[in-house]
């Protein structure tokens, strides 16, 4: 008998630029019964992204296109997404800002994970800012992607306590552990 489990999962692409720990976590989640998504494509704007190794490890197609020319890169990706019937996109440490044209084509179907409690600390260096400002809590946010950086509707957040001993590096590690828990929860929330 053919096992139907998983066949109707939402075809998803994950966009990365770096180490890909969130990607790996999403792949593992996607293989669980309760996941509404399957990961069918890994996209990176750089061949140096360490997370690309998960393409081989989990047998998922990868695609690399530099964003030196945004228009060309986005047109190529849009083509591939269409060809592969990708319906949903998770940004996971993707360091490029997608154009309004791209985002509008996937309106309500692109989400991002950001290492701060948005709307606080949009953009880069969130942990440095939180420590410099002597914040007591930091955290992470999963939100819908719009043309405005880190400003789309918030789906789910998780707080992390900042201790006096924390450095930007130790805080980043603590927050990343929570990111791995938060992303699957937020995705389930979208589709259930
Ligand atoms: C994460 O902290 C994510 O929130 C931020 O970049 C980092 C990516 O980490 N946007 P990884 O590549 O998933 O390990």
Coordinates of N, CA, C and O and ligand atoms in Angstrom, one line a residue:
X1 N 0.8 -1.2 0.0 CA 0.0 0.0 0.0 C 0.9 1.3 0.0 O 1.9 1.3 0.7
X2 N 0.5 2.2 -0.8 CA 1.3 3.5 -0.9 C 1.0 4.3 0.4 O -0.2 4.5 0.7
X3 N 2.0 4.7 1.0 CA 1.8 5.6 2.2 C 1.6 7.0 1.8 O 2.4 7.6 1.1
X4 N 0.4 7.5 2.1 CA 0.0 8.8 1.6 C 0.6 10.0 2.5 O 0.6 11.1 2.1
X5 N 1.0 9.6 3.7 CA 1.5 10.7 4.6 C 2.5 11.6 4.0 O 3.5 11.2 3.4
X6 N 2.2 12.9 4.0 CA 3.2 13.8 3.6 C 3.0 14.2 2.1 O 3.6 15.2 1.7
X7 N 2.2 13.5 1.4 CA 2.1 13.8 -0.1 C 1.4 15.1 -0.3 O 1.7 15.8 -1.3
X8 N 0.6 15.6 0.6 CA -0.1 16.8 0.4 C 0.5 18.0 1.1 O -0.1 19.0 1.3
X9 N 1.7 17.9 1.5 CA 2.4 19.0 2.2 C 2.6 20.1 1.3 O 2.8 19.9 0.0
X10 N 2.7 21.3 1.8 CA 2.9 22.5 1.0 C 4.3 22.6 0.6 O 5.3 22.6 1.4
X11 N 4.5 22.7 -0.7 CA 5.9 22.7 -1.2 C 6.6 24.0 -0.9 O 6.1 25.1 -1.2
X12 N 7.7 23.9 -0.2 CA 8.4 25.1 0.4 C 9.8 25.2 0.0 O 10.5 24.2 -0.2
X13 N 10.2 26.5 -0.2 CA 11.7 26.8 -0.5 C 12.2 27.5 0.8 O 11.5 28.3 1.4
X14 N 13.4 27.2 1.1 CA 14.1 27.9 2.2 C 15.3 28.7 1.6 O 16.1 28.2 0.9
X15 N 15.3 30.0 1.9 CA 16.3 30.9 1.4 C 17.3 31.1 2.6 O 17.0 31.5 3.7
X16 N 18.6 30.9 2.3 CA 19.7 31.1 3.3 C 20.8 31.9 2.7 O 21.0 32.1 1.5
X17 N 21.7 32.3 3.6 CA 23.0 32.9 3.2 C 24.1 32.4 4.1 O 25.3 32.7 3.8
X18 N 23.8 31.7 5.1 CA 24.9 31.4 6.1 C 24.9 29.9 6.6 O 24.8 29.0 5.8
X19 N 25.0 29.8 7.9 CA 25.3 28.4 8.4 C 24.1 27.5 8.3 O 24.2 26.2 8.3
X20 N 22.9 28.0 8.2 CA 21.7 27.1 7.9 C 21.2 26.3 9.1 O 20.6 25.3 8.8
X21 N 21.5 26.7 10.3 CA 20.9 25.9 11.4 C 19.4 25.9 11.4 O 18.8 24.9 11.7
X22 N 18.8 27.0 11.1 CA 17.4 27.1 11.0 C 16.9 26.2 9.8 O 15.8 25.6 9.9
X23 N 17.6 26.2 8.7 CA 17.3 25.4 7.6 C 17.2 23.9 8.0 O 16.3 23.2 7.8
X24 N 18.3 23.5 8.7 CA 18.4 22.1 9.1 C 17.2 21.7 10.0 O 16.6 20.7 9.9
X25 N 16.9 22.6 10.9 CA 15.8 22.4 11.8 C 14.5 22.4 11.1 O 13.6 21.5 11.4
X26 N 14.3 23.2 10.1 CA 13.0 23.2 9.3 C 12.9 21.9 8.5 O 11.8 21.3 8.3
X27 N 14.1 21.4 8.0 CA 14.0 20.1 7.2 C 13.6 19.0 8.2 O 12.7 18.2 7.8
X28 N 14.2 19.0 9.4 CA 13.8 17.9 10.3 C 12.3 18.0 10.7 O 11.6 17.0 10.7
X29 N 11.9 19.2 10.9 CA 10.5 19.4 11.2 C 9.6 19.0 10.0 O 8.5 18.3 10.2
X30 N 10.0 19.3 8.8 CA 9.2 19.0 7.6 C 8.9 17.5 7.5 O 8.0 17.1 6.9
X31 N 9.8 16.7 8.1 CA 9.7 15.2 7.9 C 8.8 14.7 9.0 O 8.5 13.5 9.0
X32 N 8.3 15.5 9.9 CA 7.4 15.0 11.0 C 6.0 15.0 10.4 O 5.7 15.8 9.5
X33 N 5.2 14.2 11.0 CA 3.8 14.0 10.6 C 3.0 15.3 10.7 O 2.2 15.6 9.9
X34 N 3.3 16.1 11.8 CA 2.5 17.2 12.0 C 2.9 18.5 11.2 O 2.3 19.5 11.3
X35 N 4.0 18.3 10.4 CA 4.4 19.5 9.6 C 3.5 19.7 8.4 O 3.3 18.7 7.6
X36 N 3.0 20.9 8.2 CA 2.2 21.2 7.0 C 3.1 21.4 5.7 O 2.5 21.5 4.6
X37 N 4.4 21.5 5.9 CA 5.2 21.8 4.8 C 6.3 20.7 4.5 O 6.6 19.9 5.3
X38 N 6.7 20.7 3.2 CA 7.8 19.8 2.8 C 8.8 20.8 2.2 O 8.5 21.8 1.7
X39 N 10.1 20.5 2.4 CA 11.2 21.4 1.9 C 11.6 20.8 0.6 O 12.2 19.7 0.5
X40 N 11.4 21.6 -0.5 CA 11.7 21.1 -1.8 C 12.8 21.8 -2.6 O 13.2 21.4 -3.6
X41 N 13.2 22.9 -2.0 CA 14.3 23.7 -2.6 C 15.0 24.5 -1.6 O 14.4 25.1 -0.6
X42 N 16.4 24.6 -1.7 CA 17.2 25.4 -0.9 C 17.8 26.5 -1.8 O 18.5 26.1 -2.8
X43 N 17.6 27.7 -1.5 CA 18.2 28.8 -2.3 C 19.2 29.6 -1.5 O 18.9 29.9 -0.3
X44 N 20.3 29.9 -2.1 CA 21.3 30.7 -1.4 C 21.8 31.8 -2.4 O 22.0 31.5 -3.6
X45 N 22.1 33.0 -1.9 CA 22.7 34.0 -2.8 C 24.2 33.9 -2.8 O 24.9 34.6 -3.5
X46 N 24.8 32.9 -2.1 CA 26.2 32.7 -2.1 C 26.6 31.2 -2.0 O 26.0 30.5 -1.2
X47 N 27.6 30.8 -2.8 CA 28.0 29.4 -2.8 C 28.8 29.1 -1.5 O 29.1 28.0 -1.1
X48 N 29.1 30.2 -0.7 CA 29.9 30.0 0.5 C 29.0 29.7 1.7 O 29.5 29.4 2.8
X49 N 27.7 29.7 1.5 CA 26.8 29.4 2.6 C 27.0 28.0 3.1 O 26.8 27.0 2.4
X50 N 27.4 27.8 4.4 CA 27.6 26.5 4.9 C 26.4 25.6 4.9 O 26.4 24.4 4.8
X51 N 25.2 26.3 5.0 CA 24.0 25.5 5.1 C 23.7 24.8 3.8 O 22.8 23.9 3.8
X52 N 24.4 25.1 2.7 CA 24.1 24.4 1.4 C 24.5 22.9 1.5 O 24.0 22.1 0.8
X53 N 25.3 22.5 2.6 CA 25.6 21.1 2.7 C 24.4 20.3 3.0 O 24.3 19.1 2.8
X54 N 23.3 20.9 3.5 CA 22.1 20.1 3.9 C 21.4 19.7 2.6 O 20.5 18.8 2.7
X55 N 21.7 20.3 1.5 CA 21.1 19.9 0.2 C 21.5 18.4 -0.1 O 20.7 17.6 -0.4
X56 N 22.8 18.1 0.0 CA 23.3 16.7 -0.2 C 22.8 15.8 0.9 O 22.3 14.7 0.7
X57 N 23.0 16.3 2.1 CA 22.6 15.5 3.3 C 21.2 15.0 3.3 O 20.9 13.9 3.6
X58 N 20.3 15.9 2.8 CA 18.9 15.5 2.9 C 18.3 15.3 1.5 O 17.0 15.2 1.3
X59 N 19.2 15.4 0.5 CA 18.7 15.2 -0.9 C 17.6 16.1 -1.3 O 16.5 15.8 -1.8
X60 N 17.9 17.4 -1.2 CA 17.0 18.5 -1.6 C 17.7 19.4 -2.6 O 18.9 19.7 -2.4
X61 N 17.0 19.7 -3.7 CA 17.7 20.5 -4.7 C 18.1 21.8 -4.2 O 17.4 22.5 -3.4
X62 N 19.4 22.2 -4.6 CA 19.8 23.6 -4.2 C 20.0 24.4 -5.4 O 20.2 23.9 -6.5
X63 N 19.9 25.7 -5.2 CA 20.1 26.7 -6.3 C 20.8 27.9 -5.8 O 20.4 28.4 -4.7
X64 N 21.8 28.3 -6.5 CA 22.6 29.5 -6.0 C 22.6 30.5 -7.1 O 22.8 30.2 -8.3
X65 N 22.3 31.8 -6.7 CA 22.4 32.9 -7.7 C 22.8 34.1 -6.9 O 22.1 34.5 -5.9
X66 N 23.9 34.7 -7.3 CA 24.3 35.9 -6.6 C 23.3 37.0 -6.8 O 22.6 37.0 -7.8
X67 N 23.2 37.9 -5.9 CA 22.3 39.0 -6.0 C 23.0 40.3 -6.5 O 22.5 41.4 -6.2
X68 N 24.1 40.1 -7.2 CA 24.8 41.3 -7.7 C 23.8 42.1 -8.6 O 23.7 43.3 -8.5
X69 N 23.1 41.4 -9.5 CA 22.0 42.0 -10.2 C 20.7 41.4 -9.7 O 20.3 40.3 -10.0
X70 N 20.0 42.2 -8.8 CA 18.8 41.7 -8.2 C 17.8 41.3 -9.2 O 17.1 40.2 -9.0
X71 N 17.6 42.1 -10.2 CA 16.5 41.7 -11.2 C 16.7 40.4 -11.8 O 15.8 39.6 -11.9
X72 N 17.9 40.1 -12.3 CA 18.2 38.9 -12.9 C 18.1 37.7 -11.9 O 17.4 36.7 -12.2
X73 N 18.6 37.9 -10.7 CA 18.6 36.8 -9.7 C 17.1 36.5 -9.4 O 16.7 35.3 -9.3
X74 N 16.4 37.5 -9.1 CA 15.0 37.3 -8.7 C 14.2 36.7 -9.9 O 13.3 35.8 -9.6
X75 N 14.4 37.1 -11.1 CA 13.7 36.5 -12.2 C 14.0 35.0 -12.3 O 13.1 34.2 -12.6
X76 N 15.3 34.7 -12.1 CA 15.7 33.3 -12.2 C 15.0 32.4 -11.1 O 14.5 31.3 -11.3
X77 N 15.0 33.0 -9.9 CA 14.4 32.2 -8.8 C 12.9 32.1 -9.0 O 12.4 31.0 -8.8
X78 N 12.3 33.2 -9.4 CA 10.8 33.1 -9.7 C 10.5 32.0 -10.7 O 9.5 31.2 -10.5
X79 N 11.3 31.9 -11.7 CA 11.1 30.9 -12.7 C 11.2 29.5 -12.1 O 10.3 28.6 -12.4
X80 N 12.2 29.3 -11.3 CA 12.5 28.0 -10.7 C 11.3 27.6 -9.7 O 10.8 26.5 -9.7
X81 N 10.9 28.6 -8.9 CA 9.8 28.4 -8.0 C 8.6 27.9 -8.7 O 7.9 27.0 -8.2
X82 N 8.3 28.6 -9.8 CA 7.1 28.3 -10.6 C 7.2 26.8 -11.1 O 6.3 26.0 -11.0
X83 N 8.4 26.5 -11.7 CA 8.7 25.2 -12.3 C 8.5 24.1 -11.3 O 8.0 23.0 -11.6
X84 N 8.9 24.4 -10.0 CA 8.8 23.4 -9.0 C 7.5 23.5 -8.2 O 7.4 22.8 -7.1
X85 N 6.6 24.3 -8.6 CA 5.3 24.5 -7.9 C 5.5 24.8 -6.4 O 4.8 24.3 -5.5
X86 N 6.5 25.7 -6.1 CA 6.7 26.1 -4.7 C 5.6 27.1 -4.4 O 5.4 28.1 -5.1
X87 N 5.0 26.8 -3.2 CA 3.9 27.7 -2.8 C 4.3 28.6 -1.6 O 3.5 29.5 -1.2
X88 N 5.3 28.3 -0.9 CA 5.6 28.9 0.4 C 7.1 29.1 0.5 O 7.9 28.2 0.1
X89 N 7.6 30.2 1.1 CA 9.0 30.5 1.2 C 9.3 30.8 2.7 O 8.7 31.7 3.3
X90 N 10.4 30.2 3.2 CA 10.8 30.5 4.5 C 12.2 31.2 4.4 O 13.1 30.5 3.9
X91 N 12.4 32.4 4.9 CA 13.7 33.0 4.9 C 14.3 32.6 6.2 O 13.7 32.7 7.3
X92 N 15.6 32.1 6.1 CA 16.2 31.6 7.4 C 17.7 32.1 7.3 O 18.6 31.4 6.8
X93 N 17.9 33.3 7.8 CA 19.3 33.9 7.7 C 19.6 34.3 6.3 O 20.8 34.3 5.9
X94 N 18.6 34.7 5.6 CA 18.8 35.2 4.2 C 19.2 36.7 4.3 O 18.4 37.5 4.8
X95 N 20.3 37.0 3.8 CA 20.9 38.4 4.0 C 20.6 39.4 2.9 O 21.2 40.5 2.9
X96 N 19.7 39.1 2.0 CA 19.4 40.0 1.0 C 17.9 40.5 1.2 O 17.1 39.7 1.7
X97 N 17.6 41.7 0.7 CA 16.3 42.2 0.8 C 15.6 42.0 -0.5 O 16.0 42.4 -1.5
X98 N 14.5 41.2 -0.4 CA 13.7 40.9 -1.7 C 12.9 42.2 -2.1 O 12.4 42.9 -1.3
X99 N 12.8 42.3 -3.5 CA 12.2 43.5 -4.0 C 10.7 43.4 -3.8 O 10.1 42.4 -3.5
X100 N 10.1 44.6 -3.9 CA 8.6 44.7 -3.8 C 7.9 43.8 -4.8 O 7.0 43.1 -4.5
X101 N 8.5 43.8 -6.0 CA 7.9 42.9 -7.1 C 7.9 41.4 -6.7 O 6.9 40.7 -6.9
X102 N 9.0 41.0 -6.1 CA 9.1 39.6 -5.7 C 8.2 39.3 -4.6 O 7.4 38.3 -4.7
X103 N 8.2 40.1 -3.6 CA 7.4 39.9 -2.4 C 5.9 39.9 -2.8 O 5.1 39.1 -2.3
X104 N 5.5 40.8 -3.7 CA 4.1 40.9 -4.1 C 3.6 39.6 -4.8 O 2.5 39.2 -4.7
X105 N 4.6 39.0 -5.5 CA 4.2 37.7 -6.2 C 3.9 36.6 -5.2 O 3.3 35.6 -5.6
X106 N 4.5 36.7 -4.0 CA 4.3 35.7 -3.0 C 3.7 36.3 -1.8 O 3.9 35.9 -0.6
X107 N 2.8 37.2 -2.0 CA 2.2 37.9 -0.9 C 1.5 37.0 0.1 O 0.7 36.1 -0.2
X108 N 1.9 37.1 1.4 CA 1.3 36.3 2.4 C 1.9 34.9 2.4 O 1.4 34.0 3.2
X109 N 2.9 34.6 1.6 CA 3.4 33.3 1.5 C 4.9 33.3 1.7 O 5.6 32.3 1.3
X110 N 5.5 34.4 2.2 CA 6.9 34.4 2.6 C 7.0 34.8 4.1 O 6.3 35.8 4.5
X111 N 7.7 34.0 4.8 CA 7.9 34.3 6.2 C 9.4 34.4 6.5 O 10.2 33.8 5.8
X112 N 9.7 35.1 7.6 CA 11.1 35.2 8.0 C 11.3 35.0 9.5 O 10.3 35.3 10.2
X113 N 12.5 34.6 9.9 CA 12.8 34.6 11.3 C 13.8 35.6 11.6 O 14.8 35.7 10.9
X114 N 13.5 36.4 12.6 CA 14.4 37.6 13.0 C 14.8 37.5 14.4 O 14.0 37.3 15.3
X115 N 16.1 37.7 14.7 CA 16.6 37.5 16.1 C 16.4 38.7 17.0 O 17.3 39.2 17.6
X116 N 15.2 39.2 17.1 CA 14.8 40.2 18.1 C 13.3 40.2 18.3 O 12.6 39.5 17.5
X117 N 12.9 40.9 19.3 CA 11.5 41.0 19.6 C 10.9 42.2 18.8 O 10.9 43.3 19.2
X118 N 10.6 41.9 17.5 CA 10.1 43.0 16.6 C 8.9 43.6 17.3 O 8.1 42.9 18.0
X119 N 8.6 44.9 17.1 CA 9.3 45.9 16.2 C 10.6 46.4 16.7 O 11.2 47.3 16.0
X120 N 11.1 45.9 17.8 CA 12.4 46.4 18.3 C 13.6 45.8 17.4 O 13.5 44.6 17.1
X121 N 14.5 46.6 17.1 CA 15.7 46.2 16.5 C 15.5 45.5 15.1 O 15.8 44.3 15.0
X122 N 15.0 46.2 14.2 CA 14.9 45.7 12.8 C 16.3 45.7 12.3 O 17.2 46.5 12.7
X123 N 16.6 44.9 11.2 CA 17.9 45.0 10.6 C 19.0 44.2 11.3 O 18.7 43.2 12.0
X124 N 20.2 44.6 11.2 CA 21.4 43.8 11.7 C 21.7 44.2 13.1 O 21.2 45.1 13.7
X125 N 22.7 43.3 13.7 CA 23.3 43.6 15.0 C 22.3 43.7 16.1 O 22.5 44.5 17.1
X126 N 21.3 42.9 16.1 CA 20.2 42.9 17.1 C 20.8 42.6 18.5 O 20.4 43.3 19.5
X127 N 21.7 41.7 18.6 CA 22.2 41.3 20.0 C 23.1 42.3 20.6 O 23.0 42.6 21.8
X128 N 23.9 42.9 19.7 CA 24.8 44.0 20.2 C 23.9 45.2 20.7 O 24.1 45.7 21.8
X129 N 22.9 45.5 19.9 CA 22.0 46.6 20.3 C 21.3 46.3 21.7 O 21.2 47.2 22.6
X130 N 20.8 45.1 21.8 CA 20.1 44.7 23.0 C 21.0 44.8 24.3 O 20.6 45.3 25.3
X131 N 22.2 44.4 24.1 CA 23.2 44.4 25.2 C 23.6 45.9 25.5 O 23.6 46.3 26.7
X132 N 23.9 46.6 24.5 CA 24.3 48.0 24.7 C 23.2 48.8 25.4 O 23.5 49.7 26.2
X133 N 22.0 48.5 25.0 CA 20.8 49.2 25.6 C 20.5 48.7 27.0 O 19.5 49.1 27.6
X134 N 21.2 47.7 27.5 CA 21.0 47.1 28.8 C 19.6 46.5 28.9 O 18.9 46.6 30.0
X135 N 19.1 45.9 27.8 CA 17.8 45.3 27.9 C 17.8 44.1 28.8 O 18.8 43.4 28.9
X136 N 16.6 43.8 29.4 CA 16.6 42.6 30.3 C 16.1 41.4 29.5 O 16.4 40.2 29.9
X137 N 15.4 41.6 28.4 CA 15.0 40.5 27.5 C 15.3 40.7 26.1 O 15.3 41.9 25.6
X138 N 15.6 39.6 25.4 CA 15.8 39.7 23.9 C 14.8 38.6 23.4 O 13.9 38.3 24.1
X139 N 15.0 38.2 22.2 CA 14.1 37.1 21.7 C 14.1 37.0 20.2 O 15.1 37.5 19.5
X140 N 13.1 36.3 19.7 CA 13.1 36.1 18.2 C 11.6 36.2 17.8 O 10.7 36.1 18.6
X141 N 11.5 36.5 16.5 CA 10.1 36.7 15.9 C 10.0 36.0 14.6 O 10.9 36.1 13.7
X142 N 8.9 35.4 14.3 CA 8.6 34.9 13.0 C 7.5 35.8 12.4 O 6.5 36.1 13.1
X143 N 7.7 36.4 11.3 CA 6.8 37.4 10.7 C 6.6 37.2 9.2 O 7.5 36.6 8.5
X144 N 5.5 37.7 8.7 CA 5.3 37.7 7.2 C 6.2 38.7 6.6 O 6.5 39.7 7.3
X145 N 6.7 38.4 5.4 CA 7.6 39.4 4.8 C 6.8 40.3 3.8 O 6.0 39.8 3.0
X146 N 7.1 41.6 4.0 CA 6.5 42.6 3.1 C 7.7 43.3 2.5 O 8.9 43.0 2.8
X147 N 7.4 44.3 1.7 CA 8.5 45.1 1.0 C 9.3 45.9 2.0 O 10.4 46.3 1.7
X148 N 8.7 46.1 3.2 CA 9.4 46.9 4.2 C 10.1 46.0 5.2 O 9.5 45.1 5.7
X149 N 11.4 46.3 5.3 CA 12.3 45.4 6.1 C 11.8 45.1 7.5 O 11.5 46.0 8.3
X150 N 11.7 43.8 7.8 CA 11.3 43.3 9.2 C 10.0 44.0 9.7 O 9.9 44.2 10.9
X151 N 9.1 44.3 8.9 CA 7.9 45.0 9.3 C 6.6 44.3 9.1 O 5.5 44.9 9.5
X152 N 6.6 43.2 8.5 CA 5.3 42.5 8.2 C 4.7 41.9 9.5 O 5.3 41.9 10.6
X153 N 3.4 41.5 9.3 CA 2.6 41.0 10.5 C 3.4 39.9 11.3 O 3.9 39.0 10.7
X154 N 3.4 40.1 12.6 CA 4.0 39.2 13.5 C 3.2 37.9 13.6 O 2.0 38.0 13.9
X155 N 3.8 36.7 13.5 CA 3.1 35.5 13.6 C 3.3 34.9 15.1 O 2.4 34.5 15.7
X156 N 4.5 34.9 15.5 CA 4.8 34.3 16.8 C 6.2 34.9 17.3 O 7.1 35.1 16.5
X157 N 6.3 35.1 18.6 CA 7.5 35.5 19.2 C 7.9 34.7 20.4 O 7.0 34.1 21.1
X158 N 9.2 34.7 20.8 CA 9.7 34.0 22.0 C 10.7 34.9 22.7 O 11.6 35.4 22.1
X159 N 10.5 35.1 24.0 CA 11.4 35.9 24.8 C 12.5 35.1 25.3 O 12.4 33.9 25.6
X160 N 13.7 35.7 25.5 CA 14.9 35.1 26.1 C 15.4 36.1 27.1 O 15.6 37.3 26.8
X161 N 15.7 35.6 28.3 CA 16.3 36.5 29.3 C 17.7 36.8 29.0 O 18.5 35.9 28.7
X162 N 18.1 38.1 29.2 CA 19.5 38.5 29.1 C 20.1 38.5 30.4 O 19.6 39.2 31.3
X163 N 21.2 37.7 30.7 CA 21.9 37.8 32.0 C 23.0 38.8 31.9 O 23.4 39.2 30.8
X164 N 23.5 39.2 33.1 CA 24.5 40.2 33.1 C 25.8 39.8 32.4 O 26.6 40.5 32.0
X165 N 26.0 38.4 32.4 CA 27.2 37.9 31.8 C 27.1 37.8 30.3 O 28.1 37.5 29.7
X166 N 25.9 37.9 29.8 CA 25.8 37.7 28.3 C 26.6 38.7 27.5 O 26.7 39.9 27.7
X167 N 27.2 38.1 26.4 CA 27.9 38.9 25.4 C 27.0 38.7 24.1 O 26.1 37.9 24.1
X168 N 27.2 39.6 23.1 CA 26.4 39.4 21.9 C 26.5 37.9 21.4 O 25.5 37.4 20.9
X169 N 27.7 37.3 21.5 CA 27.8 35.9 21.0 C 27.0 34.9 21.9 O 26.3 34.1 21.3
X170 N 27.1 35.0 23.2 CA 26.3 34.1 24.0 C 24.8 34.3 23.9 O 24.1 33.4 23.8
X171 N 24.5 35.6 23.7 CA 23.0 35.9 23.5 C 22.5 35.3 22.2 O 21.4 34.7 22.1
X172 N 23.4 35.5 21.2 CA 23.0 34.9 19.8 C 22.7 33.4 19.9 O 21.8 32.9 19.3
X173 N 23.6 32.7 20.7 CA 23.4 31.3 20.8 C 22.1 30.9 21.5 O 21.4 30.0 21.2
X174 N 21.8 31.7 22.6 CA 20.6 31.4 23.4 C 19.4 31.7 22.5 O 18.4 30.9 22.5
X175 N 19.4 32.8 21.8 CA 18.3 33.2 20.9 C 18.1 32.1 19.8 O 17.0 31.7 19.5
X176 N 19.2 31.7 19.2 CA 19.1 30.7 18.1 C 18.5 29.4 18.6 O 17.7 28.8 17.8
X177 N 18.8 29.0 19.8 CA 18.1 27.8 20.3 C 16.6 28.0 20.4 O 15.8 27.0 20.0
X178 N 16.2 29.1 20.7 CA 14.7 29.4 20.7 C 14.1 29.6 19.3 O 13.0 29.2 19.1
X179 N 15.0 30.1 18.4 CA 14.5 30.2 17.0 C 14.1 28.8 16.5 O 13.1 28.7 15.8
X180 N 15.0 27.8 16.8 CA 14.7 26.5 16.4 C 13.4 25.9 16.9 O 12.7 25.1 16.2
X181 N 13.0 26.4 18.1 CA 11.7 25.9 18.6 C 10.6 26.7 18.0 O 9.5 26.2 17.7
X182 N 10.8 28.0 17.8 CA 9.8 28.9 17.4 C 9.3 28.7 15.9 O 8.1 28.8 15.6
X183 N 10.3 28.5 15.0 CA 9.9 28.5 13.6 C 8.8 27.4 13.3 O 7.8 27.7 12.6
X184 N 9.0 26.2 13.7 CA 8.0 25.2 13.4 C 6.6 25.5 14.1 O 5.6 25.3 13.4
X185 N 6.7 26.1 15.3 CA 5.4 26.5 15.9 C 4.7 27.5 15.1 O 3.5 27.4 14.9
X186 N 5.4 28.5 14.6 CA 4.8 29.6 13.8 C 4.3 29.0 12.5 O 3.2 29.4 12.1
X187 N 5.0 28.1 11.9 CA 4.5 27.5 10.6 C 3.2 26.7 10.8 O 2.2 26.8 10.1
X188 N 3.2 26.0 11.9 CA 1.9 25.2 12.2 C 0.8 26.2 12.4 O -0.4 26.0 12.0
X189 N 1.1 27.3 13.1 CA 0.0 28.3 13.4 C -0.5 28.9 12.1 O -1.7 29.1 12.0
X190 N 0.3 29.1 11.1 CA -0.2 29.7 9.8 C -1.1 28.7 9.1 O -2.2 29.1 8.6
X191 N -0.8 27.4 9.2 CA -1.6 26.5 8.3 C -2.7 25.7 9.1 O -3.5 25.0 8.4
X192 N -2.7 25.8 10.4 CA -3.7 25.1 11.1 C -4.9 25.9 11.5 O -4.9 27.1 11.5
Ligands
LIG1 C1 19.5 33.6 12.8 O1 19.7 34.2 14.0 C2 18.3 34.3 12.1 O2 17.4 34.8 12.9 C3 19.1 35.5 11.5 O3 20.3 34.9 11.0 C4 20.6 33.8 11.8 C5 20.8 32.6 10.8 O4 21.3 31.5 11.5 N1 18.3 36.1 10.5 P1 21.3 30.1 10.7 O5 21.9 30.4 9.3 O6 19.9 29.6 10.5 O7 22.1 29.2 11.5

